[in-house]
XYZ file of C-alpha atoms in Angstrom:
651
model
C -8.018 21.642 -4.067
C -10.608 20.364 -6.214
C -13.877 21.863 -8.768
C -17.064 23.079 -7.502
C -18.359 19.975 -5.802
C -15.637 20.037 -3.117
C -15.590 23.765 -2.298
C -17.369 23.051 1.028
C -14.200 21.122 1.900
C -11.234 22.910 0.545
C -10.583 26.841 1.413
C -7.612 26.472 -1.892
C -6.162 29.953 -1.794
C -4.840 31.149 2.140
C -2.820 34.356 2.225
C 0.720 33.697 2.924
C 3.862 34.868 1.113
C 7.668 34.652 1.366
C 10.112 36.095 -1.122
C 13.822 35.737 -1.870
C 15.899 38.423 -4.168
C 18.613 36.446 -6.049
C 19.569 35.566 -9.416
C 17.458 34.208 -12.312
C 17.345 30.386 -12.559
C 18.279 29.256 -16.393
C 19.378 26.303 -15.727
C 17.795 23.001 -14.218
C 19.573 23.486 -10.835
C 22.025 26.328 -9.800
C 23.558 27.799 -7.013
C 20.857 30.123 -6.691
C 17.859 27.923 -6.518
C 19.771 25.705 -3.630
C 20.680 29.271 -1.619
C 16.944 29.780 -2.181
C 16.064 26.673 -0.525
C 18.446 26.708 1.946
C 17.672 30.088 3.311
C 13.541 29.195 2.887
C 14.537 25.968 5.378
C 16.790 28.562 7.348
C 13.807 30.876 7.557
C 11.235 28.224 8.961
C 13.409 27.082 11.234
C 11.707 23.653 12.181
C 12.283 20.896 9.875
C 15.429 18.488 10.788
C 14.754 16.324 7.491
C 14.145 17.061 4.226
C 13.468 13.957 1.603
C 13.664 15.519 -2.212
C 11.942 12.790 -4.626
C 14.199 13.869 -7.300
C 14.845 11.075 -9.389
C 15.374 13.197 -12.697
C 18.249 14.831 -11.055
C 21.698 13.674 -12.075
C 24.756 13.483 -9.651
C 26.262 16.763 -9.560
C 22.815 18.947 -9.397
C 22.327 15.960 -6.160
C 25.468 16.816 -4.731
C 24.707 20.783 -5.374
C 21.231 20.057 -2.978
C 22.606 18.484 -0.717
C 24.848 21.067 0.516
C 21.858 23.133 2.360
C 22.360 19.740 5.188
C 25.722 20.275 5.103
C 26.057 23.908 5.547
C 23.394 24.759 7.367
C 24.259 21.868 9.642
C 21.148 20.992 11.128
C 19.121 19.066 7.784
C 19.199 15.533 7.270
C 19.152 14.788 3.434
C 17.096 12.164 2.261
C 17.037 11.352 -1.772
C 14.260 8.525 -2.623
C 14.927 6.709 -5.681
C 13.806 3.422 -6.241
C 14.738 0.737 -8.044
C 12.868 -0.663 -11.213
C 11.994 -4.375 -10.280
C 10.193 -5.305 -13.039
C 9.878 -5.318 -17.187
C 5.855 -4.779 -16.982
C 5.832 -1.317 -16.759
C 2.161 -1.314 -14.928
C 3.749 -3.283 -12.159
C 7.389 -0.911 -11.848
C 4.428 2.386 -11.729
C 3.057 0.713 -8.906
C 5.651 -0.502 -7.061
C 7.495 3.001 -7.099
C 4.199 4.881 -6.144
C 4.151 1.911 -3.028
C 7.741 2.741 -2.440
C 7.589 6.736 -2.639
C 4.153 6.216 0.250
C 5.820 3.862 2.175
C 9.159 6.581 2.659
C 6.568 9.093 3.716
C 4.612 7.187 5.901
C 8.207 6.225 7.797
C 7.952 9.806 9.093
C 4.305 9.795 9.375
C 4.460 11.343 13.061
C 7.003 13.921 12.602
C 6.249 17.085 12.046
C 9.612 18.387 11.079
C 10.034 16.627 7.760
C 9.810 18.802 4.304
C 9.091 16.975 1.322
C 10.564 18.661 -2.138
C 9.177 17.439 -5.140
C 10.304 18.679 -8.377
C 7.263 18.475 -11.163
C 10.327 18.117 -14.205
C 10.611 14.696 -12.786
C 8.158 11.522 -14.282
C 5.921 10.554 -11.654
C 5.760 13.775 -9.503
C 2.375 14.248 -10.008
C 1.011 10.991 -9.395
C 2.773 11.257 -6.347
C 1.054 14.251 -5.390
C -2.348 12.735 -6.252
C -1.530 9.504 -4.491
C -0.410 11.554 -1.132
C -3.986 12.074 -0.124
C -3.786 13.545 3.524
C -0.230 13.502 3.721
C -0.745 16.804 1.951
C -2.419 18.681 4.952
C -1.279 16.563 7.758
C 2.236 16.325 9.246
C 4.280 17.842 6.066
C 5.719 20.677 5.149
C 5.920 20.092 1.126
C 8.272 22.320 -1.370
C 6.982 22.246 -5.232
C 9.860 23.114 -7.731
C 9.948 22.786 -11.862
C 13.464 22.737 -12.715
C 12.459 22.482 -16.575
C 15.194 24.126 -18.370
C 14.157 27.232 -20.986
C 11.196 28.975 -21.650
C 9.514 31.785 -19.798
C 9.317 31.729 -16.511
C 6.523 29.781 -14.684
C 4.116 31.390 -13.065
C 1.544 30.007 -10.244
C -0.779 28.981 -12.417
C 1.264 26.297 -13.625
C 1.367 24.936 -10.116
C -2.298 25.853 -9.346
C -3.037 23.704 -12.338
C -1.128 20.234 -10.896
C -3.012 20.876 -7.414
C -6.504 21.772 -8.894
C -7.890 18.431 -7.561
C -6.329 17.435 -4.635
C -6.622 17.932 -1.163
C -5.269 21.227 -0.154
C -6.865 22.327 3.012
C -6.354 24.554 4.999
C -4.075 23.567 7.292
C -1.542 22.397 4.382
C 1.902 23.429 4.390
C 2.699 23.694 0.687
C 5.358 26.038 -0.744
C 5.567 26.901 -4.187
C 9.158 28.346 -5.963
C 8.576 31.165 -9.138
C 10.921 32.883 -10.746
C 10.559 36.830 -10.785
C 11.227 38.073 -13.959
C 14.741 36.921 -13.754
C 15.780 38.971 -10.926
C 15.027 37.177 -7.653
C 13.420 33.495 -6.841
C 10.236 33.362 -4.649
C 8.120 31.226 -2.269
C 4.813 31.119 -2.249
C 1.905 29.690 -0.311
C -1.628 29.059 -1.372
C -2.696 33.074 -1.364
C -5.932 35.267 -2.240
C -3.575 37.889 -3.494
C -0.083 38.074 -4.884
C 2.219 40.618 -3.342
C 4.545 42.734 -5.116
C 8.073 40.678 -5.532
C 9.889 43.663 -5.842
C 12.512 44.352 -2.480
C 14.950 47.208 -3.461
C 17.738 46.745 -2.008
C 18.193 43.330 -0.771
C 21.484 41.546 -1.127
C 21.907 38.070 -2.456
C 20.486 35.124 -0.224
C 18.306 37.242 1.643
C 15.055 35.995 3.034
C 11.920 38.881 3.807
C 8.986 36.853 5.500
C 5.772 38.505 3.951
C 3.137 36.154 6.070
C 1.782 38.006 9.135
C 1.918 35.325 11.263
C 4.304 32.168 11.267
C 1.993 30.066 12.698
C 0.013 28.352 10.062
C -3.227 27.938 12.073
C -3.312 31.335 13.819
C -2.335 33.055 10.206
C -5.571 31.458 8.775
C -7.601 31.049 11.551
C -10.393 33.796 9.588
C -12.406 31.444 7.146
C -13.495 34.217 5.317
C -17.457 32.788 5.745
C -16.688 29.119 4.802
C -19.685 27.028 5.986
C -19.063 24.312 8.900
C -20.841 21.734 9.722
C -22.306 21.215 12.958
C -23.751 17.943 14.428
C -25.518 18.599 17.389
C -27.614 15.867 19.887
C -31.348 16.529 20.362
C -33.688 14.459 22.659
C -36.286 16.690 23.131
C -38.184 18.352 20.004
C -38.980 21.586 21.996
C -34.906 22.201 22.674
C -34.686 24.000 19.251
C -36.861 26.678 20.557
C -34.728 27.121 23.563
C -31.427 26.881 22.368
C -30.340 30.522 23.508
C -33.266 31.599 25.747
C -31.909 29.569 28.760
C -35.546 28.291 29.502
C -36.175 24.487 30.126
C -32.302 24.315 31.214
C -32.791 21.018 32.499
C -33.599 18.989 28.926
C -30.639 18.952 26.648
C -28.093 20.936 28.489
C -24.880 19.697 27.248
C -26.308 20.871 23.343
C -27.325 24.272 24.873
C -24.430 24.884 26.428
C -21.868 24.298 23.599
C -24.288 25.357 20.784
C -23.914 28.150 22.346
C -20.138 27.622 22.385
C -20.005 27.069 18.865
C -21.629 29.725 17.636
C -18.614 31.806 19.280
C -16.300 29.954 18.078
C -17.661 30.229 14.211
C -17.165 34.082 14.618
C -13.750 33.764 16.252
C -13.029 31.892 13.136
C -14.567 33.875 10.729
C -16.798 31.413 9.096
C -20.387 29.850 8.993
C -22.036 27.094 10.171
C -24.806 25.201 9.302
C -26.108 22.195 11.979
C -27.329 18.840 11.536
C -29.497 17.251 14.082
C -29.538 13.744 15.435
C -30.954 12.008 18.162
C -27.776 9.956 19.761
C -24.031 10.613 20.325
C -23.426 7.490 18.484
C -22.170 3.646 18.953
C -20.825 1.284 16.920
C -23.486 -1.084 15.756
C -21.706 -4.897 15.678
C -24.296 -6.089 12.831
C -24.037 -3.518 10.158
C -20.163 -2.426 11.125
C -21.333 1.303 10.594
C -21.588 4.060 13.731
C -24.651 6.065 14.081
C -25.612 9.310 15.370
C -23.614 12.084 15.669
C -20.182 9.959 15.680
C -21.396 8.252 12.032
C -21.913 11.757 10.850
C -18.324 12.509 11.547
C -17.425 9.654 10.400
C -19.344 9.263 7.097
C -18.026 13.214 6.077
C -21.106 14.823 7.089
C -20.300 17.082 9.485
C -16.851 18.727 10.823
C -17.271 19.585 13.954
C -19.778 17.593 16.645
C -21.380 20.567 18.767
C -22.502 17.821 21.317
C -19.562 16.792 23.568
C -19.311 13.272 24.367
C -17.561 10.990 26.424
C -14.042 9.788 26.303
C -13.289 5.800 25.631
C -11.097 3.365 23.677
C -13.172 2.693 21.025
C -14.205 6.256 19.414
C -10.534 7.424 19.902
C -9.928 5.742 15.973
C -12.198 7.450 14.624
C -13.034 10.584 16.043
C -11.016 13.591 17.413
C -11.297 14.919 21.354
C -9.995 18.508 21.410
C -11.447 19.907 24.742
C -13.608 19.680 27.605
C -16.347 22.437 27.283
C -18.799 20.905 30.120
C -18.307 20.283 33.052
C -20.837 17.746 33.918
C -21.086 13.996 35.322
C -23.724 11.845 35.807
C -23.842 10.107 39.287
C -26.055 8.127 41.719
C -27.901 11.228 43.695
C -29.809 10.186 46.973
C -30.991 11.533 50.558
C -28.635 9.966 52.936
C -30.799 7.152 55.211
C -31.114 7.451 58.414
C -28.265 6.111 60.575
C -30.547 3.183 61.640
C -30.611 1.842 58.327
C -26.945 0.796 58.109
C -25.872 0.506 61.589
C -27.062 -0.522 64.978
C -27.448 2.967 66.887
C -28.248 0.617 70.098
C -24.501 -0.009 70.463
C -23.145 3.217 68.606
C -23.340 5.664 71.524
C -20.320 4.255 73.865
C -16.827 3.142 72.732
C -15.743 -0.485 73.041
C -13.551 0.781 75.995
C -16.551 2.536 77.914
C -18.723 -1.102 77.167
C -16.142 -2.831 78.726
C -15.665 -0.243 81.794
C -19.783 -0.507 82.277
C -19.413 -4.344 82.490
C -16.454 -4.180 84.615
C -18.319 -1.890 87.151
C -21.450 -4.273 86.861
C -19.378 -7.459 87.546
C -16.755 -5.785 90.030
C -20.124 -4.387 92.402
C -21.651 -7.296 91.847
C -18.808 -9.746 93.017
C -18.434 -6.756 96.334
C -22.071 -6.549 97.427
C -21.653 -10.704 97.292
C -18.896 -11.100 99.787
C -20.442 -8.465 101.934
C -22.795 -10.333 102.119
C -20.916 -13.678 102.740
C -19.467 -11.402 105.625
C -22.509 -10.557 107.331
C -24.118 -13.783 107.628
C -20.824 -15.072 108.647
C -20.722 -12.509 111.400
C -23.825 -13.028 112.697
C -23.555 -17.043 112.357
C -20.463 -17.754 113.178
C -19.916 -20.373 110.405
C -18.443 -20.838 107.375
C -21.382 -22.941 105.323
C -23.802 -21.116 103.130
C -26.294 -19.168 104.442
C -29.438 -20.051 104.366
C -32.483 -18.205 102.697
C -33.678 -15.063 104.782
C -37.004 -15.412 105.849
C -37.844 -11.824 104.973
C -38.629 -12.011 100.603
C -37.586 -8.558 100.562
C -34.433 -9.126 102.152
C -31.276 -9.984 99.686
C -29.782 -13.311 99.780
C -26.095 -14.018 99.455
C -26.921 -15.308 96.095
C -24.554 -14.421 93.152
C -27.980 -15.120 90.609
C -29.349 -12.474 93.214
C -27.120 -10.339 93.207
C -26.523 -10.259 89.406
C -29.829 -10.080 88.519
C -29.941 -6.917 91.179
C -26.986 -5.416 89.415
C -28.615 -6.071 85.623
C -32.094 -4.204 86.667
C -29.823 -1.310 87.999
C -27.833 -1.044 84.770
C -31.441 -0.890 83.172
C -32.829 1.450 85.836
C -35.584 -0.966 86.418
C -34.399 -1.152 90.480
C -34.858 -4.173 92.409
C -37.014 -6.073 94.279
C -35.131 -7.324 97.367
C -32.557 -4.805 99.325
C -29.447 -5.748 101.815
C -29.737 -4.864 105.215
C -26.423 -3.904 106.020
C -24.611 -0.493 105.637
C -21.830 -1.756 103.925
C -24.348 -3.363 101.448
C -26.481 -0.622 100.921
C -23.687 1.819 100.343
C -22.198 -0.425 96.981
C -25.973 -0.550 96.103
C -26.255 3.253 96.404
C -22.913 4.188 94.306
C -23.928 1.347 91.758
C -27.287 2.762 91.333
C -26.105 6.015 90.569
C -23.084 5.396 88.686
C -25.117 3.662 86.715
C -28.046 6.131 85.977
C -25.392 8.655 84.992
C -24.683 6.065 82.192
C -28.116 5.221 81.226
C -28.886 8.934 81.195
C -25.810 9.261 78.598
C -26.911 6.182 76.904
C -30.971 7.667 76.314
C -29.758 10.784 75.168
C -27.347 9.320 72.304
C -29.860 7.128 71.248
C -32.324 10.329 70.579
C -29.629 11.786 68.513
C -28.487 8.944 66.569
C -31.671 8.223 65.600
C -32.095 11.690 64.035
C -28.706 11.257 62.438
C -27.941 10.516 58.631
C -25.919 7.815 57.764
C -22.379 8.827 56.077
C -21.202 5.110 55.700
C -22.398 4.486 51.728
C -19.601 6.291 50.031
C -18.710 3.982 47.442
C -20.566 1.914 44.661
C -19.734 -1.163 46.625
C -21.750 0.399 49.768
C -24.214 1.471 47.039
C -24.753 -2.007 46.434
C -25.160 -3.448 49.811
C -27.376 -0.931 50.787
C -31.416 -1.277 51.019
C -31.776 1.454 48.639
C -34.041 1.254 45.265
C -32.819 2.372 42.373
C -33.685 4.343 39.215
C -31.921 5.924 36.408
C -32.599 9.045 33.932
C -34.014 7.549 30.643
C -31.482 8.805 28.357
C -29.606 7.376 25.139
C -26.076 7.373 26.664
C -27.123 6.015 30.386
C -28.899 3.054 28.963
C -25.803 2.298 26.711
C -23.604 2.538 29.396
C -25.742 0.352 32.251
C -26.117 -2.135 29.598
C -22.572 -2.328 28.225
C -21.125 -2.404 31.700
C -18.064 -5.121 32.201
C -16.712 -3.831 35.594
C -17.855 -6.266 38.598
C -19.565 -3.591 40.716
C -21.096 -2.190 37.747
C -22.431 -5.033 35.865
C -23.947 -7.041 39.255
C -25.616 -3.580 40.305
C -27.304 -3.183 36.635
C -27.919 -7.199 37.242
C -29.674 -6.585 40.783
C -30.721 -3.383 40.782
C -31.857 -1.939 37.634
C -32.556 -4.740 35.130
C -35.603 -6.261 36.230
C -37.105 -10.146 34.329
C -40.516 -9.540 34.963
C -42.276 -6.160 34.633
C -40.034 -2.914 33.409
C -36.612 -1.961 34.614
C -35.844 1.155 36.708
C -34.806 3.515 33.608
C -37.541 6.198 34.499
C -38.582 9.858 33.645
C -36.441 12.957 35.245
C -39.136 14.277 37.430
C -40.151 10.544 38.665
C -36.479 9.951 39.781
C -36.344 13.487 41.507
C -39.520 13.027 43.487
C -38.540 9.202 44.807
C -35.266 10.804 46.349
C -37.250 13.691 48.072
C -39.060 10.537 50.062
C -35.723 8.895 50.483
C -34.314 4.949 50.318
C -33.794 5.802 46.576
C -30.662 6.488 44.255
C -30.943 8.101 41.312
C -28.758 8.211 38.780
C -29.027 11.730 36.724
C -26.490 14.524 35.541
C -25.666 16.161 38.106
C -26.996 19.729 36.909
C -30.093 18.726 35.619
C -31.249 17.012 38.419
C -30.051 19.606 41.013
C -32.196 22.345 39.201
C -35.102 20.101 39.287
C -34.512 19.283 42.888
C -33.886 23.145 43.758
C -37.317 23.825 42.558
C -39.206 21.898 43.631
C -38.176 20.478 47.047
C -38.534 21.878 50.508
C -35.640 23.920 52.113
C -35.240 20.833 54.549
C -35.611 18.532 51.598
C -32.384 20.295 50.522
C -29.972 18.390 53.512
C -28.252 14.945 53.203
C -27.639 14.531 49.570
C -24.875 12.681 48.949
C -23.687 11.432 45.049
C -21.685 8.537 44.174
C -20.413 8.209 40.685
C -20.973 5.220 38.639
C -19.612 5.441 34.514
C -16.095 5.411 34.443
C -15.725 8.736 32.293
C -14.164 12.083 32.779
C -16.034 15.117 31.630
C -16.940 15.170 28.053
C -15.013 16.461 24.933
C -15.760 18.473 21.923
C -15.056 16.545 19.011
C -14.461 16.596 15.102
C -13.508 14.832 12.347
C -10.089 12.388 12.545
C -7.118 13.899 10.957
C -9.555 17.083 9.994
C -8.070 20.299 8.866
C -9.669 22.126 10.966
C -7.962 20.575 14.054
C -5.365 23.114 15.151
C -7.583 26.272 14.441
C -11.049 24.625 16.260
C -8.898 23.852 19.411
C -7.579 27.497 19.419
C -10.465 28.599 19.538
C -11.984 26.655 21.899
C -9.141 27.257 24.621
C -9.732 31.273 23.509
C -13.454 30.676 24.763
C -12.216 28.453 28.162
C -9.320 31.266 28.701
C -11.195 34.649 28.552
C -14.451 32.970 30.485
C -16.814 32.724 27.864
C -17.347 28.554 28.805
C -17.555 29.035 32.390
C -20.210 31.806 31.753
C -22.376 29.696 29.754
C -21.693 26.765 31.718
C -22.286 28.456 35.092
C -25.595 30.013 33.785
C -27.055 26.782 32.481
C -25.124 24.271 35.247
C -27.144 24.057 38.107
C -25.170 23.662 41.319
C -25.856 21.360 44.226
C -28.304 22.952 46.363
C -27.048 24.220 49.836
C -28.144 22.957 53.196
C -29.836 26.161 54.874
C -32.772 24.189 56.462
C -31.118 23.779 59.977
C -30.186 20.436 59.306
C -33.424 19.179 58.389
C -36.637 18.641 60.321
C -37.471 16.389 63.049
C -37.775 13.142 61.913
C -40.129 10.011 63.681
C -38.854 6.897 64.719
C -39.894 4.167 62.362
C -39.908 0.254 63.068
C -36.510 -0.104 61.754
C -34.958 2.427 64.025
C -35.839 0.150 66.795
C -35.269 -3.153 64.953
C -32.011 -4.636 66.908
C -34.943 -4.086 70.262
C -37.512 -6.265 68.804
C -35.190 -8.757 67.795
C -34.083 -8.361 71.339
C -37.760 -8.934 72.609
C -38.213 -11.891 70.179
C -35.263 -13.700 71.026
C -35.737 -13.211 74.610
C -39.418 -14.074 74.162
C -38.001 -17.629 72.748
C -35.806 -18.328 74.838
C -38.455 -17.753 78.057
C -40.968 -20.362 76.077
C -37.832 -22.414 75.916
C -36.763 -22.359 79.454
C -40.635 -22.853 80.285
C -41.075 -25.725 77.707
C -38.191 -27.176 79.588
C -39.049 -26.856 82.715
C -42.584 -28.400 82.672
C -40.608 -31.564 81.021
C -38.486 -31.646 83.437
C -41.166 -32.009 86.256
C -43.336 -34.222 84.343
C -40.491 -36.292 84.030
C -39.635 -36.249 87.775
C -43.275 -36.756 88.699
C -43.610 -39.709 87.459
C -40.935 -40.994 88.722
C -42.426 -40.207 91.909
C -45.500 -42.168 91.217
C -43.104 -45.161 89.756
C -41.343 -45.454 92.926
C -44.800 -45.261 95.146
């Protein structure tokens, strides 16, 4: 418990009771103060072990205790005497104080062990004030004074050995008095005593007096204690909007569970005064301390931290996560790109198996209209050489360049500019033609709608990467911690390439700045998701509204409300808050100051012109061919240079 300077800590009186009727206790230990005990263990129920630092006890009064394990059954029976190693008596007090901590802290994670201590024994006290939060964490503790003669001792004989140590609220301490020599009784840390008396109850019997049996639901009403708050603010101007809902887009994670925690202070019963600070806190490697709102929980400054933060590895050891109150993430939000920015639409509107069928057909009616051909000049020659040239230009050769080259301008629709004569010629040159035109009819009209088509193929952070996209991110505390910090591959080279920038500033921007880049597209931004999507469902066009597409980047699930390690306010705060999650109250607040993505309702977006890029892969087509034609022509004048004068060598 403590004087007046720790009364914001300790609530040292909780209303609890349990009473046994039995016989007086004149002796040091009887029969009736083990049946007392034993049907107090009976009566909790829970604890499998009970260790008794008796060490004034002789054999027999031992052997008397230890008969609640044995009849009940169920109790293991631990007695903790150790052994006097040395002659310096400093040294023996301290090793038995290291001995008595060290048998607790064996059982430190069960929460079925009761401790008895009985104050007639030398060094019970300084046990007690060495036990620190053993005595609100984890053990059930039993407080006897087996002191033989003399009135009976009341509870302010015990209230006097706890008076200055740390009995919280969530302690399990039970006290045994003697009632005016007519029963024994139990007794918890209490506002009010309640009347012993029980007509009528037979020896052994147990009547429960607490009104609940669960420890932090019997207490959960503070009875106005004052808790203290921590809460993040980045903006100045939040204060004045904490419970207006305006400005819902700066510091909505504090609104929202401010909010929060003011319900849970009244489901508790208590008060609250907040602290505010301007980060969610890191560990700082130079001075070993943490700052922000984690070093305020940390340094005993606050108790509960009514800014949830994110979940990792190193805060878990010194901080407690209770609950998610927010649902929120912060991802990479951007218009998906046209389709032409990450594939090659010229190619995208057949299947492989139709490319190969319209190269077959070419090939196939080129390789017919070539031996028909073949046949007619054969028929009307009667021989089997070549044919010679026709003298008509317009008239088709039996040429397979010719005739591919024919075949090629038909696929293109670009005609040709020599015909066959024949039937049999013209008719493959008529079904080719207009096989064909169904195709490039096909072919135009994909190529109009791919080019109006996003692009669904960045879905990952790797594709994120690859892509031509800029990048920018919200200018926060925790994002620049987090881009800056990053390990992960994918993480640390897009931070590396993307965002960090040697010369001139990097790409951590201002909220509306971000928003507006995506409305013009080829930009990610990376922003929580519900303050960016109220900023972009104000302010863009209906149209504007189509093709957003998020990809997450920090490797963190939502965030957690969070309080002091090994507070005792633990059990009661998380009741609470799964009170608020289970009758709606979070989803309310979180639904009213979340803003959702916005929904497509502009028709699937305007019509959008073709750019340079959508027709990229056809100037590289016209460049490469235009290359290759100087080539051929480069070569060609060579070539008859060469030849000519070797003409004029020979003359």
């Amino acid at each position: 418990m403590g004087g007046r300077d720790k009364q914001d800590l300790i609530l040292p009186l909780m209303i609890a009771s349990l009473l046994l009727s039995g016989h007086s206790v004149a002796a040091a230990v009887d029969a009736s103060m083990v049946g007392a005990v034993g049907a107090l263990l009976k009566l909790i129920g829970t604890p499998l072990k009970v260790t008794a630092f008796v060490e004034c006890w002789n054999e027999g009064e031992k052997l008397m205790f230890a008969r609640i394990g044995l009849s009940g059954g169920r109790h293991l029976m631990q007695f903790v005497e150790p052994r006097r190693a040395s002659l310096d008596a400093r040294t023996d007090v301290k090793d038995m104080d290291n001995y008595r901590n060290a048998t607790l802290d064996e059982d430190a994670e069960s929460h079925q062990t009761l401790v008895a201590v009985d104050l007639r024994c030398n060094g019970s006290e300084r046990l007690l004030a060495e036990a620190g939060q053993r005595l609100y964490l984890n053990y059930r503790w039993l407080l006897m004074d087996s002191s033989e003669g003399g009135a009976p001792l009341g509870i302010e004989h015990y209230l006097a050995v706890l008076q200055d140590l740390p009995v919280l609220v969530s302690s399990e301490i039970f006290v045994m008095l003697e009632e005016d020599g007519q029963s024994i009784r139990f007794m918890q840390e209490h506002y009010a005593l309640w009347n012993a008396t029980v007509p009528g109850a037979t020896e052994g019997a147990m009547i429960d007096l607490r009104t609940h049996k669960v420890t932090s639901v019997r207490r959960k009403d503070l009875h106005g204690h004052y808790l203290r708050a921590s809460m993040v603010i980045t903006n100045p101007d939040t204060l004045n909007h904490l419970t207006d809902y305006k400005d819902k887009h700066i510091d909505t994670i504090t609104k929202v569970n401010y909010i929060l925690t003011n319900y849970l202070v009244a489901y508790l019963g208590a008060e609250v005064n907040y602290t505010r600070v301007t980060t969610w806190g890191y560990y700082n490697t130079t001075t070993g301390m943490w700052d922000g709102m984690i070093g305020e929980l940390v340094h005993n400054t606050a108790d509960l931290g009514a800014s949830p933060l994110f979940f990792t590895t190193d805060r878990i050891a010194v901080i407690e996560y209770l609950a998610m109150t927010s649902q929120t993430r912060s991802k990479f939000i951007f218009r998906s790109p046209k389709l032409s920015y990450t594939e090659n639409v010229f190619v995208l509107p057949f299947d492989d198996k139709v490319w190969i069928c319209v190269i077959a057909v070419i090939i196939v009616s080129s390789v017919l209209l070539l031996v028909t051909l073949w046949a007619e000049w054969r028929i009307a020659n009667g021989d089997l050489e070549m044919p010679p040239a026709p003298p008509d230009s317009s008239t088709m050769a039996a040429s397979l360049r010719d005739t591919l080259l024919m075949m090629y301008g038909a696929s293109c629709q670009q005609g040709s500019a020599v015909l066959p004569r024949s039937c049999s010629a013209r008719t493959i040159t008529m079904l080719t033609f207009t096989v064909l035109m169904f195709l490039y009819a096909s072919y135009s009209a994909n190529i109009v709608a791919l080019l109006q088509s996003p692009s669904t193929k960045i879905q990952t952070l790797e594709d994120l990467l690859g892509s031509r996209l800029k990048f920018g991110v919200h200018d926060t505390v925790f994002n620049r911690h987090y881009f800056t910090h990053a390990t992960e591959p994918t993480r640390r080279a897009l931070y590396e390439q993307k965002i960090r920038r040697p010369y001139g500033p990097d790409a951590f921007i201002a909220l509306e700045q971000g928003i507006d880049r995506i409305r013009h597209g080829l930009y990610a931004f990376h922003v929580e998701q519900g303050v960016g999507y109220k900023v972009i469902s104000e302010t863009y066009q209906e149209d504007e509204k189509c093709g957003l597409q998020e990809i997450q980047y920090l490797q963190v699930i939502d965030p957690y409300y969070a309080i002091q390690k090994n507070s005792s306010y633990k059990e009661m705060v998380k009741i609470g808050l799964f009170r608020l999650n289970e009758h709606g109250i979070q989803y309310r607040e979180n639904d009213k100051l979340y803003t959702k993505k916005p929904t497509c309702s502009g028709g699937g977006g305007k019509f959008v012109p073709v750019s340079l890029v959508d027709v990229e892969p056809a100037v590289w087509i016209i460049l490469w061919g235009s290359g290759l034609a100087s080539g051929f022509f480069l070569t060609e004048r060579l070539y008859f240079r060469f030849l000519r004068r070797k003409v004029q060598q020979l003359i």
